[in-house]
Amino acid sequence: MAAVDGGGTDTASPGTSPSPPTDRVVGVLELLASRPAHAFSLSDIARALGMSKATCHAVTASLANADYLIRNPVDKTFTLGPALVATGRAAELSYPAVHLAQAEAVALAEELGMQATAAIRSEGHLVIVAHAGSGPDAGAVRIGRRIPLAPPFGGVFVAWAPDAVIDDWASRTERPAPRGPLLASLRAIRERGYSVERLTPAGVRLRHALAELSDDPLAEDLQPMVMALLAELRQAEYLPGDLAGSGRHPVSALSAPVFDALGGTQMNLSVQPHREMTAREIDRVGRRLLKACTRVTTAVGGKPPA
């Protein structure tokens, strides 16, 4: 997003975006969507997105004229507008798997007593499109939340992908992890059919930071913390040998892929236990997750990779 210089004009680093004006429009919509029950003033929006008030006024006025925003005539605050309802419905029709994933997420949450989500890939992020269940950090996994597609996140999206895709994914942290352990983690995902992520102190802090960003989109100072924690995590996948024996293992999340017609990962379904589990419990939850993903894959005409 653009930054504001000392004179109140919008500036951006060269090459950061092909269209900064478009980024500003997207930023306004994402900010308001992050807290749909909250009304934002012009100053709130300008401060959160690093715009001058003049630029922010122009953007919000255009969006309000098109009914993408509603401007309260009394206190001059903005909320999302009715035009987005039709846009949202059209987007849902473009992703029929989302309806199926939401139903499966509800069933998983009720049966397993865990939060359940579904996410799709969009550029360099995972976007959560379905959510069920409750938890202390539900804000970290709310619908619309974008999570960087970088280790340790998104392994099921690249485990069956070509080497070039894996290399790109592996390089998306400030301190790239050694290639050997990452390849071993992807091999473990392929062998099991699903991912099992460790519950670590850094992972807990990351989820808390994401939840705080959801509660307060103006908390820009948390963004560097998120990226630093992401770099600290890097490798979080349990390898098959790690789950041997009768002990208990702290588990953050289990994720499995929904495949498209070409055998690529179109979506993932995940559950977040956030507790210690035995290897047998992990296997039971993983198999249940795979059944849900298989149903969605079949329903959308997908097939597992050869």
Coordinates of C-alpha atoms in Angstrom, one line a residue:
M1 CA 0.0 0.0 0.0
A2 CA 1.0 3.6 -0.5
A3 CA 2.7 5.5 2.3
V4 CA 2.2 9.1 3.3
D5 CA 5.2 11.5 3.2
G6 CA 5.7 14.5 5.4
G7 CA 3.8 16.8 3.0
G8 CA 0.7 14.7 3.0
T9 CA 1.0 13.3 -0.5
D10 CA 0.9 9.6 -1.4
T11 CA 4.1 7.9 -2.2
A12 CA 5.1 4.3 -2.9
S13 CA 8.3 2.5 -3.5
P14 CA 9.0 2.0 -7.2
G15 CA 8.0 -1.4 -8.5
T16 CA 6.0 -2.3 -5.4
S17 CA 2.7 -2.5 -7.4
P18 CA 1.6 -2.3 -11.0
S19 CA -1.3 0.0 -10.0
P20 CA -1.1 1.8 -6.7
P21 CA -4.5 3.6 -7.3
T22 CA -6.1 0.2 -7.6
D23 CA -4.4 -1.0 -4.5
R24 CA -6.0 1.9 -2.6
V25 CA -9.4 0.8 -3.7
V26 CA -8.7 -2.8 -2.7
G27 CA -7.3 -1.7 0.6
V28 CA -10.4 0.3 1.5
L29 CA -12.7 -2.6 0.8
E30 CA -10.4 -5.1 2.6
L31 CA -10.2 -2.8 5.6
L32 CA -13.9 -2.5 6.0
A33 CA -14.5 -6.2 5.3
S34 CA -12.1 -7.0 8.1
R35 CA -14.6 -5.5 10.6
P36 CA -18.0 -5.5 9.0
A37 CA -19.8 -4.3 12.2
H38 CA -17.5 -1.3 12.6
A39 CA -18.0 2.1 11.0
F40 CA -14.8 3.8 9.9
S41 CA -14.2 7.5 9.7
L42 CA -12.2 9.0 6.8
S43 CA -9.3 9.6 9.2
D44 CA -9.4 5.9 10.3
I45 CA -9.2 4.7 6.7
A46 CA -6.5 7.2 5.7
R47 CA -4.3 6.3 8.7
A48 CA -4.7 2.6 8.3
L49 CA -3.8 2.6 4.6
G50 CA -1.2 5.4 4.6
M51 CA -3.2 7.7 2.4
S52 CA -3.5 11.5 2.4
K53 CA -7.0 12.6 3.4
A54 CA -7.6 14.1 -0.1
T55 CA -6.8 10.8 -1.8
C56 CA -8.9 8.8 0.7
H57 CA -11.8 11.2 0.2
A58 CA -11.7 10.6 -3.6
V59 CA -11.5 6.8 -3.2
T60 CA -14.3 6.5 -0.7
A61 CA -16.5 9.0 -2.6
S62 CA -16.2 6.9 -5.8
L63 CA -17.0 3.7 -3.9
A64 CA -20.0 5.3 -2.2
N65 CA -21.3 6.6 -5.5
A66 CA -21.2 3.0 -6.8
D67 CA -22.9 1.7 -3.7
Y68 CA -19.8 -0.3 -2.7
L69 CA -19.7 1.8 0.5
I70 CA -22.4 3.5 2.5
R71 CA -21.7 6.9 4.1
N72 CA -23.6 7.7 7.2
P73 CA -24.8 11.3 6.8
V74 CA -24.8 12.0 10.5
D75 CA -21.3 11.0 11.7
K76 CA -19.7 10.7 8.2
T77 CA -18.5 7.1 8.7
F78 CA -18.3 4.4 6.1
T79 CA -19.5 0.8 6.1
L80 CA -19.7 -1.8 3.3
G81 CA -22.5 -1.1 0.7
P82 CA -25.2 -3.2 -1.0
A83 CA -23.4 -3.6 -4.3
L84 CA -21.0 -6.0 -2.6
V85 CA -23.8 -8.4 -1.9
A86 CA -24.3 -9.1 -5.6
T87 CA -20.6 -9.2 -6.1
G88 CA -20.2 -11.7 -3.3
R89 CA -22.9 -14.0 -4.7
A90 CA -21.4 -13.9 -8.1
A91 CA -18.0 -14.9 -6.6
E92 CA -19.6 -17.8 -4.7
L93 CA -21.1 -19.1 -8.0
S94 CA -17.6 -19.0 -9.5
Y95 CA -16.3 -21.2 -6.7
P96 CA -18.9 -24.0 -6.2
A97 CA -16.4 -25.9 -4.0
V98 CA -16.8 -23.1 -1.4
H99 CA -20.4 -24.2 -0.6
L100 CA -19.3 -27.8 -0.3
A101 CA -16.3 -26.9 1.8
Q102 CA -18.5 -24.8 4.2
A103 CA -20.8 -27.8 4.8
E104 CA -17.8 -30.1 5.4
A105 CA -16.2 -27.6 7.8
V106 CA -19.4 -27.5 9.8
A107 CA -19.6 -31.3 10.0
L108 CA -15.9 -31.5 11.0
A109 CA -16.2 -28.9 13.7
E110 CA -19.3 -30.6 15.2
E111 CA -17.9 -34.1 15.1
L112 CA -14.3 -33.4 16.2
G113 CA -14.9 -30.4 18.5
M114 CA -12.3 -28.3 16.7
Q115 CA -12.3 -25.2 14.5
A116 CA -12.4 -26.1 10.8
T117 CA -11.5 -24.0 7.8
A118 CA -11.1 -24.1 4.1
A119 CA -8.8 -21.9 2.0
I120 CA -8.0 -21.3 -1.6
R121 CA -4.8 -20.0 -3.2
S122 CA -4.8 -16.5 -4.5
E123 CA -1.5 -15.2 -5.9
G124 CA 1.0 -15.4 -3.0
H125 CA -1.6 -15.9 -0.3
L126 CA -4.1 -18.4 1.1
V127 CA -7.5 -16.9 1.6
I128 CA -9.9 -18.5 4.1
V129 CA -13.3 -19.0 2.4
A130 CA -15.1 -21.2 5.0
H131 CA -15.0 -21.5 8.8
A132 CA -16.9 -23.4 11.5
G133 CA -16.4 -23.9 15.2
S134 CA -15.1 -21.5 17.8
G135 CA -11.9 -20.9 19.7
P136 CA -10.0 -18.2 21.5
D137 CA -8.2 -17.1 18.3
A138 CA -11.1 -17.3 15.9
G139 CA -10.0 -13.9 14.4
A140 CA -6.8 -15.5 13.1
V141 CA -8.9 -17.9 10.9
R142 CA -11.9 -15.7 10.0
I143 CA -13.4 -15.8 6.5
G144 CA -11.4 -13.5 4.2
R145 CA -8.2 -13.7 6.3
R146 CA -5.2 -13.8 4.0
I147 CA -2.2 -16.0 5.2
P148 CA 1.1 -15.8 3.4
L149 CA 1.7 -18.8 1.1
A150 CA 5.1 -19.4 2.6
P151 CA 6.7 -22.2 4.8
P152 CA 5.3 -23.6 7.0
F153 CA 1.8 -22.6 5.5
G154 CA 0.4 -24.1 2.4
G155 CA 2.4 -27.3 2.2
V156 CA -0.6 -29.3 0.8
F157 CA -0.8 -26.7 -2.1
V158 CA 2.8 -27.5 -3.2
A159 CA 3.4 -31.1 -2.1
W160 CA 2.3 -32.5 -5.5
A161 CA 3.5 -29.5 -7.5
P162 CA 6.5 -29.2 -9.9
D163 CA 9.9 -28.3 -8.6
A164 CA 9.6 -24.7 -9.8
V165 CA 6.5 -24.2 -7.7
I166 CA 8.2 -25.8 -4.7
D167 CA 11.3 -23.6 -5.1
D168 CA 9.1 -20.4 -5.2
W169 CA 7.2 -21.4 -2.1
A170 CA 10.4 -22.3 -0.2
S171 CA 12.0 -18.9 -1.0
R172 CA 9.1 -16.8 0.5
T173 CA 10.5 -16.2 3.9
E174 CA 13.1 -13.7 5.1
R175 CA 15.4 -16.5 6.1
P176 CA 14.7 -19.5 3.7
A177 CA 14.7 -22.9 5.4
P178 CA 17.2 -25.5 4.3
R179 CA 15.9 -27.3 1.3
G180 CA 16.4 -30.8 2.7
P181 CA 13.9 -30.6 5.7
L182 CA 11.4 -28.8 3.5
L183 CA 11.5 -31.5 0.9
A184 CA 11.1 -34.1 3.7
S185 CA 8.1 -32.3 5.0
L186 CA 6.4 -32.3 1.5
R187 CA 7.3 -36.0 1.1
A188 CA 5.6 -36.7 4.5
I189 CA 2.4 -34.8 3.3
R190 CA 2.3 -36.9 0.1
E191 CA 2.8 -40.2 2.0
R192 CA 0.1 -39.4 4.6
G193 CA -2.2 -37.5 2.2
Y194 CA -2.4 -34.6 4.7
S195 CA -0.3 -32.2 6.7
V196 CA 0.3 -32.3 10.5
E197 CA 1.7 -29.1 11.9
R198 CA 3.5 -28.8 15.2
L199 CA 2.1 -26.5 17.9
T200 CA 5.0 -24.3 18.9
P201 CA 5.4 -21.1 20.9
A202 CA 6.2 -19.2 17.8
G203 CA 3.1 -20.6 16.1
V204 CA 0.9 -19.6 19.1
R205 CA 2.4 -16.0 19.0
L206 CA 1.7 -15.8 15.2
R207 CA -1.9 -16.8 15.6
H208 CA -2.3 -14.2 18.4
A209 CA -0.8 -11.6 16.1
L210 CA -3.2 -12.5 13.3
A211 CA -6.1 -12.4 15.7
E212 CA -5.1 -8.9 16.9
L213 CA -4.8 -7.7 13.3
S214 CA -8.4 -8.9 12.8
D215 CA -9.6 -7.1 16.0
D216 CA -7.7 -3.9 15.1
P217 CA -6.9 -3.5 11.4
L218 CA -5.2 -0.2 12.3
A219 CA -2.4 -2.1 14.3
E220 CA 0.2 -1.7 11.5
D221 CA 3.0 -2.3 14.0
L222 CA 2.0 -6.0 14.1
Q223 CA 2.8 -6.6 10.4
P224 CA 6.6 -6.9 11.0
M225 CA 6.0 -9.2 13.9
V226 CA 3.9 -11.5 11.7
M227 CA 6.7 -11.8 9.1
A228 CA 9.4 -12.3 11.8
L229 CA 7.4 -15.1 13.4
L230 CA 6.8 -16.7 9.9
A231 CA 10.5 -16.7 9.3
E232 CA 11.1 -18.3 12.8
L233 CA 8.6 -21.1 12.1
R234 CA 9.7 -22.1 8.6
Q235 CA 9.7 -25.8 9.2
A236 CA 6.8 -27.1 11.4
E237 CA 5.6 -30.3 9.7
Y238 CA 5.8 -33.6 11.6
L239 CA 7.7 -36.3 9.8
P240 CA 6.4 -39.9 10.0
G241 CA 9.1 -41.0 12.4
D242 CA 8.2 -38.1 14.7
L243 CA 4.8 -39.6 15.5
A244 CA 6.0 -43.0 16.4
G245 CA 5.5 -44.4 19.9
S246 CA 2.8 -43.9 22.5
G247 CA 3.5 -40.3 23.5
R248 CA 1.5 -37.2 22.9
H249 CA 2.3 -34.6 20.3
P250 CA 1.3 -30.9 20.3
V251 CA -0.6 -30.3 17.1
S252 CA -1.5 -26.9 15.7
A253 CA -3.4 -28.0 12.5
L254 CA -4.1 -30.8 10.1
S255 CA -4.8 -29.9 6.5
A256 CA -5.7 -32.0 3.4
P257 CA -6.1 -31.1 -0.3
V258 CA -9.1 -30.8 -2.5
F259 CA -7.9 -31.5 -6.1
D260 CA -9.1 -30.0 -9.3
A261 CA -9.7 -31.8 -12.7
L262 CA -6.0 -31.6 -13.5
G263 CA -4.8 -33.1 -10.2
G264 CA -3.7 -29.8 -8.7
T265 CA -4.6 -28.6 -5.3
Q266 CA -7.6 -26.3 -5.7
M267 CA -8.4 -25.9 -2.0
N268 CA -7.5 -27.2 1.4
L269 CA -9.6 -28.3 4.4
S270 CA -8.1 -27.9 7.8
V271 CA -8.9 -28.5 11.4
Q272 CA -7.1 -26.8 14.3
P273 CA -6.8 -29.0 17.4
H274 CA -4.4 -26.8 19.3
R275 CA -3.7 -29.5 21.8
E276 CA -1.6 -32.6 22.4
M277 CA -2.7 -35.7 20.6
T278 CA -1.6 -39.3 20.3
A279 CA -0.5 -40.8 17.0
R280 CA -3.7 -42.8 16.9
E281 CA -5.8 -39.7 17.5
I282 CA -3.9 -37.8 14.8
D283 CA -4.5 -40.7 12.3
R284 CA -8.2 -40.8 13.1
V285 CA -8.6 -37.0 12.6
G286 CA -6.5 -37.2 9.4
R287 CA -8.6 -40.0 7.9
R288 CA -11.8 -38.1 8.7
L289 CA -10.3 -35.0 7.0
L290 CA -9.4 -37.0 3.9
K291 CA -12.9 -38.3 3.6
A292 CA -14.3 -34.8 3.6
C293 CA -11.7 -33.7 1.0
T294 CA -12.5 -36.7 -1.2
R295 CA -16.2 -35.9 -1.2
V296 CA -15.5 -32.3 -2.3
T297 CA -13.0 -33.4 -4.9
T298 CA -15.5 -35.8 -6.4
A299 CA -18.3 -33.3 -6.3
V300 CA -16.3 -30.7 -8.3
G301 CA -15.0 -33.2 -10.8
G302 CA -11.5 -33.3 -9.5
K303 CA -9.1 -36.2 -9.3
P304 CA -6.0 -37.0 -7.2
P305 CA -2.6 -36.5 -9.1
A306 CA -1.2 -39.5 -10.8

